[in-house]
Coordinates of C-alpha atoms in Angstrom, one line a residue:
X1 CA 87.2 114.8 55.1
X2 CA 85.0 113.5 52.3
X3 CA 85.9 114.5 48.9
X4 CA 83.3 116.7 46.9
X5 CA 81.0 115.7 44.1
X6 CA 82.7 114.9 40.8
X7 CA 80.9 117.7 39.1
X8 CA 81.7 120.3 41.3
X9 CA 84.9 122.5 40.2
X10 CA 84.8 124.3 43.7
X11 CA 83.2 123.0 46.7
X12 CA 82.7 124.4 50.5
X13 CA 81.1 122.8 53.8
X14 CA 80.5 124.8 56.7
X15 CA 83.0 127.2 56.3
X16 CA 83.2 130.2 59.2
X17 CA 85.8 132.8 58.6
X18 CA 86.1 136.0 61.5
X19 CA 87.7 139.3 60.8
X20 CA 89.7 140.6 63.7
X21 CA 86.6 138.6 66.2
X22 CA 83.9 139.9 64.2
X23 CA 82.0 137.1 61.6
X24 CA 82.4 137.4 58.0
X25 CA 80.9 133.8 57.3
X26 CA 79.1 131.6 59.3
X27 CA 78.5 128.0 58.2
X28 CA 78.3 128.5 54.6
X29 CA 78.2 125.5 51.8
X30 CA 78.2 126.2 48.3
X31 CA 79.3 124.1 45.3
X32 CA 80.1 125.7 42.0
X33 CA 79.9 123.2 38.8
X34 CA 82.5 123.0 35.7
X35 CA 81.5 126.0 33.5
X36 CA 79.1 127.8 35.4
X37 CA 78.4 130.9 36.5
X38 CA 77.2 131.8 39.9
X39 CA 76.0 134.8 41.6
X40 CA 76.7 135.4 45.3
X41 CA 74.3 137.8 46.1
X42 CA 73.4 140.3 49.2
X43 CA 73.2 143.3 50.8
X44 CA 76.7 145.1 52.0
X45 CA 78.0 143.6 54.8
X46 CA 76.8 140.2 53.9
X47 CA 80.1 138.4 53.1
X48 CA 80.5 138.4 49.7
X49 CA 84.0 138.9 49.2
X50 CA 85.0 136.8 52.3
X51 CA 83.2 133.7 50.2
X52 CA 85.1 134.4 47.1
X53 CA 88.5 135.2 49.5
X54 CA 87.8 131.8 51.4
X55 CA 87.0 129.8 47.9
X56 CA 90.0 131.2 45.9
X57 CA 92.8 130.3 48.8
X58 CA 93.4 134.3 49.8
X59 CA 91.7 132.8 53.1
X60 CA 92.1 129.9 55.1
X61 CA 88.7 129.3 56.4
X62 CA 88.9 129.4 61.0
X63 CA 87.1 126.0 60.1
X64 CA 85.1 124.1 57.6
X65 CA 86.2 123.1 54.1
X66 CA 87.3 123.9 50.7
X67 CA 87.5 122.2 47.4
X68 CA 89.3 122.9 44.4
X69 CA 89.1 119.8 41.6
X70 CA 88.6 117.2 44.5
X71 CA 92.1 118.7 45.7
X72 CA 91.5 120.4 49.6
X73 CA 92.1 124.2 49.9
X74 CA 91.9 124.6 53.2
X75 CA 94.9 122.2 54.1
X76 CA 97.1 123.9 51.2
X77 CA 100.3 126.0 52.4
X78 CA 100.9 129.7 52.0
X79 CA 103.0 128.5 48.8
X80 CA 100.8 125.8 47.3
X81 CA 97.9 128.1 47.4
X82 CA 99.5 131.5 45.9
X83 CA 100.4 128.9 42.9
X84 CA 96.7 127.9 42.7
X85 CA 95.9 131.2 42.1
X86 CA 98.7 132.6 39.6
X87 CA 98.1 128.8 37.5
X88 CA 94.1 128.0 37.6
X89 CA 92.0 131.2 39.2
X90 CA 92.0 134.6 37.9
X91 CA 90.5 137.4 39.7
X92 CA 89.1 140.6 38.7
X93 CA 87.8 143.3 41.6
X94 CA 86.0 146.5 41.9
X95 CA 89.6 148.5 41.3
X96 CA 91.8 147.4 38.5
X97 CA 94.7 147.3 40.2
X98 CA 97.2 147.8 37.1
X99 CA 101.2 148.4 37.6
X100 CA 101.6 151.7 36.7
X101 CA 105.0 151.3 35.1
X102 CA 103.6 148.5 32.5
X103 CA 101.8 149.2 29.6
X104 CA 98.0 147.9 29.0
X105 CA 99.2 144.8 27.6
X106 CA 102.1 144.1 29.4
X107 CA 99.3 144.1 32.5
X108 CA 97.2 141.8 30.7
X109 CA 100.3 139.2 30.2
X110 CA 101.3 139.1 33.8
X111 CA 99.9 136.1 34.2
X112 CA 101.6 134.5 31.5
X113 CA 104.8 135.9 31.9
X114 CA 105.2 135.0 35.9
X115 CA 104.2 131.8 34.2
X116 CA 107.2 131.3 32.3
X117 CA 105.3 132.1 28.7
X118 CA 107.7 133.7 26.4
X119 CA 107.4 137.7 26.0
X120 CA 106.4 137.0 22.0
X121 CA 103.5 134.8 23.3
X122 CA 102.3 137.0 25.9
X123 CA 102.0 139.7 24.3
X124 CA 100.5 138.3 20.9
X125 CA 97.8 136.4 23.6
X126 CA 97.1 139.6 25.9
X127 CA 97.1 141.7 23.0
X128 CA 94.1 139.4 21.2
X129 CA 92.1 139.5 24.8
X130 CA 92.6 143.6 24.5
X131 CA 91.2 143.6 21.1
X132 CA 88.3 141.4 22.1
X133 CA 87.2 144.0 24.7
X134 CA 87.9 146.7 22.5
X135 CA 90.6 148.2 23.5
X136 CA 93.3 146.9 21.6
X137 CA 94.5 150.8 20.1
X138 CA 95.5 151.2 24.1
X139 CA 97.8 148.6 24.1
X140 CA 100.8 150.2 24.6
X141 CA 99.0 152.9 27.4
X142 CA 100.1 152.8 30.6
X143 CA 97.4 153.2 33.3
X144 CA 97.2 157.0 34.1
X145 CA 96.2 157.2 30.3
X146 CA 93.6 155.3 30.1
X147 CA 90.0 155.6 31.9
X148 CA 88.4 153.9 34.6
X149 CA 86.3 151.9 32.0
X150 CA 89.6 150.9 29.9
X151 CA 91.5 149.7 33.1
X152 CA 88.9 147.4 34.2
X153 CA 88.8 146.1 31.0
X154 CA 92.4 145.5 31.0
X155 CA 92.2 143.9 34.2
X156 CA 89.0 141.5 33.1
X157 CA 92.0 140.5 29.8
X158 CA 94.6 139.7 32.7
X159 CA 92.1 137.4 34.3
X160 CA 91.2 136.2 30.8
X161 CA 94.6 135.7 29.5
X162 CA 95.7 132.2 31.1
X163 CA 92.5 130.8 30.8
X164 CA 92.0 129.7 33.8
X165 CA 89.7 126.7 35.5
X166 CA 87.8 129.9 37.8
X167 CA 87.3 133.4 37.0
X168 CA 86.5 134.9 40.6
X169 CA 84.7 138.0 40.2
X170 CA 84.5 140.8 42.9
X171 CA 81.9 143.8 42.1
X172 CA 83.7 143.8 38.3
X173 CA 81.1 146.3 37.5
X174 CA 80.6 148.6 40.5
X175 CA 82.6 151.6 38.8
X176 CA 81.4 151.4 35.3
X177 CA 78.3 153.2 33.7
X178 CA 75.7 150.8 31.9
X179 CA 76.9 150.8 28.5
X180 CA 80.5 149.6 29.7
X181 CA 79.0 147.5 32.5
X182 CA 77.2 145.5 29.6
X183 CA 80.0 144.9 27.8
X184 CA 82.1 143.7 30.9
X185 CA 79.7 141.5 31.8
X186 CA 78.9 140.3 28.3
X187 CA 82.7 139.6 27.1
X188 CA 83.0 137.5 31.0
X189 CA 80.1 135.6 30.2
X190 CA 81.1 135.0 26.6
X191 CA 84.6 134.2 27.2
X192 CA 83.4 131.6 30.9
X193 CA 81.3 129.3 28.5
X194 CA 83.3 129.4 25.1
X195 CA 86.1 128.0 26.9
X196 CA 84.5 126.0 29.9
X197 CA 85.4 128.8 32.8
X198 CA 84.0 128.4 35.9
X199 CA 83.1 132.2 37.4
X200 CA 82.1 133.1 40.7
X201 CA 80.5 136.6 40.5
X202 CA 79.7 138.7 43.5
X203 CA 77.6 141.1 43.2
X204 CA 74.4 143.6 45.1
X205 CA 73.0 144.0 41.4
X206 CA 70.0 141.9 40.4
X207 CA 70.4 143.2 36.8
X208 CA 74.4 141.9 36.7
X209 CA 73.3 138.8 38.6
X210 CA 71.0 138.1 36.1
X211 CA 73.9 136.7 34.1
X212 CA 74.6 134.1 36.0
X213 CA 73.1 130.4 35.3
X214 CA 72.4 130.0 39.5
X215 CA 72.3 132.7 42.3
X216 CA 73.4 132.4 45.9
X217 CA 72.0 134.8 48.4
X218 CA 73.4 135.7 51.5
X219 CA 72.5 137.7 54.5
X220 CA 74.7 138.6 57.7
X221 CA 77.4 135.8 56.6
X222 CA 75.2 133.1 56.4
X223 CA 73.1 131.6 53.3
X224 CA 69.9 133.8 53.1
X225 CA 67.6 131.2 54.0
X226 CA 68.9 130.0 56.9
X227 CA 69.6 133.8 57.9
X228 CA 65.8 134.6 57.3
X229 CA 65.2 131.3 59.8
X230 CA 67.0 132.9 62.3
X231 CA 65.6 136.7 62.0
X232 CA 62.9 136.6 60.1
X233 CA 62.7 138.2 56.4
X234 CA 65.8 138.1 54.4
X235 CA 67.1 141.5 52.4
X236 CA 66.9 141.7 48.8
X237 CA 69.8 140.4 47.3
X238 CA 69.8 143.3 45.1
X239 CA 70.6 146.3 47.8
X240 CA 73.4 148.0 47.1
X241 CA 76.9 147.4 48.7
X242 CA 79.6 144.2 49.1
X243 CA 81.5 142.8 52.1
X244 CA 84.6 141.4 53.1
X245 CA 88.2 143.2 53.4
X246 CA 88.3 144.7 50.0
X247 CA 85.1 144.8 48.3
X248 CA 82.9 147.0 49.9
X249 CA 81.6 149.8 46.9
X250 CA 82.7 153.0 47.5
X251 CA 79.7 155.5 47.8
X252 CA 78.8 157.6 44.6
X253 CA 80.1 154.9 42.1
X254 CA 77.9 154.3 39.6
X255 CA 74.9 151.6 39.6
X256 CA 75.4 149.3 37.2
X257 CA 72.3 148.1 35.2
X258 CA 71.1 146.1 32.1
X259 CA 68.0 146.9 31.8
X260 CA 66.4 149.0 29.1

C-alpha cells in the first residue's frame, strides 16, 4: 500500500464494490482535499452513494483502497470504522432519519452525547446549529411536528454539531423545494469552509453541484471519462436520479434548483 498525498483528507485507488454480483463501482480513484467540497455527479444508477458508502467506512470496498488522514479504511474493523464515523464523518441523506421519541435538538446532539459531551453542552451546541438554520423555535418538536423541510434541517445540525473532518452528503436536497434547497445548501457550504470541513456531495443536480469547488462525474460505476472510452458519449451529470443501496430519489420529489 502507498500512503496518499499529504493534502488529501480522503483518498481512493481502484476501488470495485458489487451489490449482491451486480457492480456498483468499478475502478474508481478520487482524492478529496482538506476543506473542499466535491460533487460526485451522474445519472441514477451511476454509483453515487456506493462512492460515498465505500469512502465513509459503511463499505469495505471487494478490492482497492481507501484513505482517511493517511490512516487505511479499507483494512479498518467493523469497530474501528463505526467510531470513524460517530468521531470525524457526519452524514446527512435524502430522508432525515430523526428518532421519533427525541425532540429536534436532542436529534441534533446525538452525536455529542454518544460522544460522552455533557447534556448542558449538547444541547446549548445543537441548539446554536438549530438557530443557525432557522429553526431554533422547533427545538423542543419532536419529528411528526415538524415538516419535511425542518427535519432535514435538523438532520444537516446533527451532521453539523461535532464538527467533523467530512460532511458526506447524500441527495441532502432531493425532497426540498428551491427556496429551502438554497438555504440547505448555503448553511452546508457556509458552515464546510468557516470551519475547514471537508464535504462530499452527491448529487444528479447541476444547479446543487454548482456549489461545490471540483465536480466528479460518473457513469455506470466508473469515472465518466473512462465510461465514455468504453461506450462512447457519457450522460449528463445533471439527469435526474442517485445510486447505491439507499440513495436512489424517490419519483415525484421535488427538483431542486438555484437558479433564478
Amino acid at each position: 500500500m502507498v500512503a496518499p498525498p499529504d493534502n488529501d483528507v480522503l483518498w481512493a485507488r481502484s476501488v470495485h464494490y458489487s451489490h449482491n454480483g451486480s457492480p456498483g463501482i468499478i475502478g474508481v480513484s478520487v482524492g478529496v482535499r482538506q476543506g473542499e467540497v466535491l460533487a460526485v455527479t451522474g445519472p441514477r444508477g451511476s454509483g453515487k452513494t456506493t462512492l460515498l458508502h465505500c469512502l465513509s467506512g459503511r463499505l469495505v470496498p471487494r478490492e482497492g483502497e481507501v484513505w482517511f488522514n493517511s490512516v487505511p479504511v479499507h483494512t479498518m474493523g467493523a469497530l474501528s470504522r463505526e467510531r470513524l464515523r460517530r468521531d470525524r464523518f457526519g452524514w446527512i441523506g435524502p430522508e432525515p432519519a430523526l428518532l421519533p421519541e427525541l425532540t429536534a435538538w436532542e436529534n441534533a446532539a446525538l452525536p455529542l452525547l454518544v460522544s460522552g459531551a455533557s447534556h448542558r453542552t449538547a444541547k446549548r451546541v445543537a441548539c446554536a446549529w438549530l438557530d443557525r438554520l432557522d429553526i431554533g423555535g422547533s427545538a423542543r418538536k419532536r419529528p411528526r411536528a415538524l415538516d419535511r423541510a425542518a427535519s432535514q434541517r435538523v438532520a444537516l445540525a446533527r451532521a453539523l454539531v461535532s464538527e467533523p473532518a467530512v460532511i458526506f452528503a447524500d441527495e441532502p436536497t432531493a425532497p426540498l423545494h428551491r427556496a429551502e434547497c438554497a438555504l440547505l445548501l448555503r448553511t452546508l457550504t457556509t458552515a464546510a469552509r468557516s470551519h475547514d470541513i471537508t464535504v462530499v456531495l452527491a448529487t444528479h443536480d447541476d444547479d446543487t453541484a454548482a456549489v461545490a469547488d471540483r465536480r466528479f462525474a460518473l457513469l455506470d460505476g466508473r469515472p465518466a471519462a473512462a465510461a465514455a472510452g468504453a461506450s462512447g458519449p457519457a450522460g449528463s451529470s445533471g439527469s435526474s436520479g442517485s445510486s447505491g443501496p439507499a440513495g436512489d430519489t424517490p419519483e415525484g420529489q421535488a427538483a431542486c434548483s438555484l437558479s433564478a
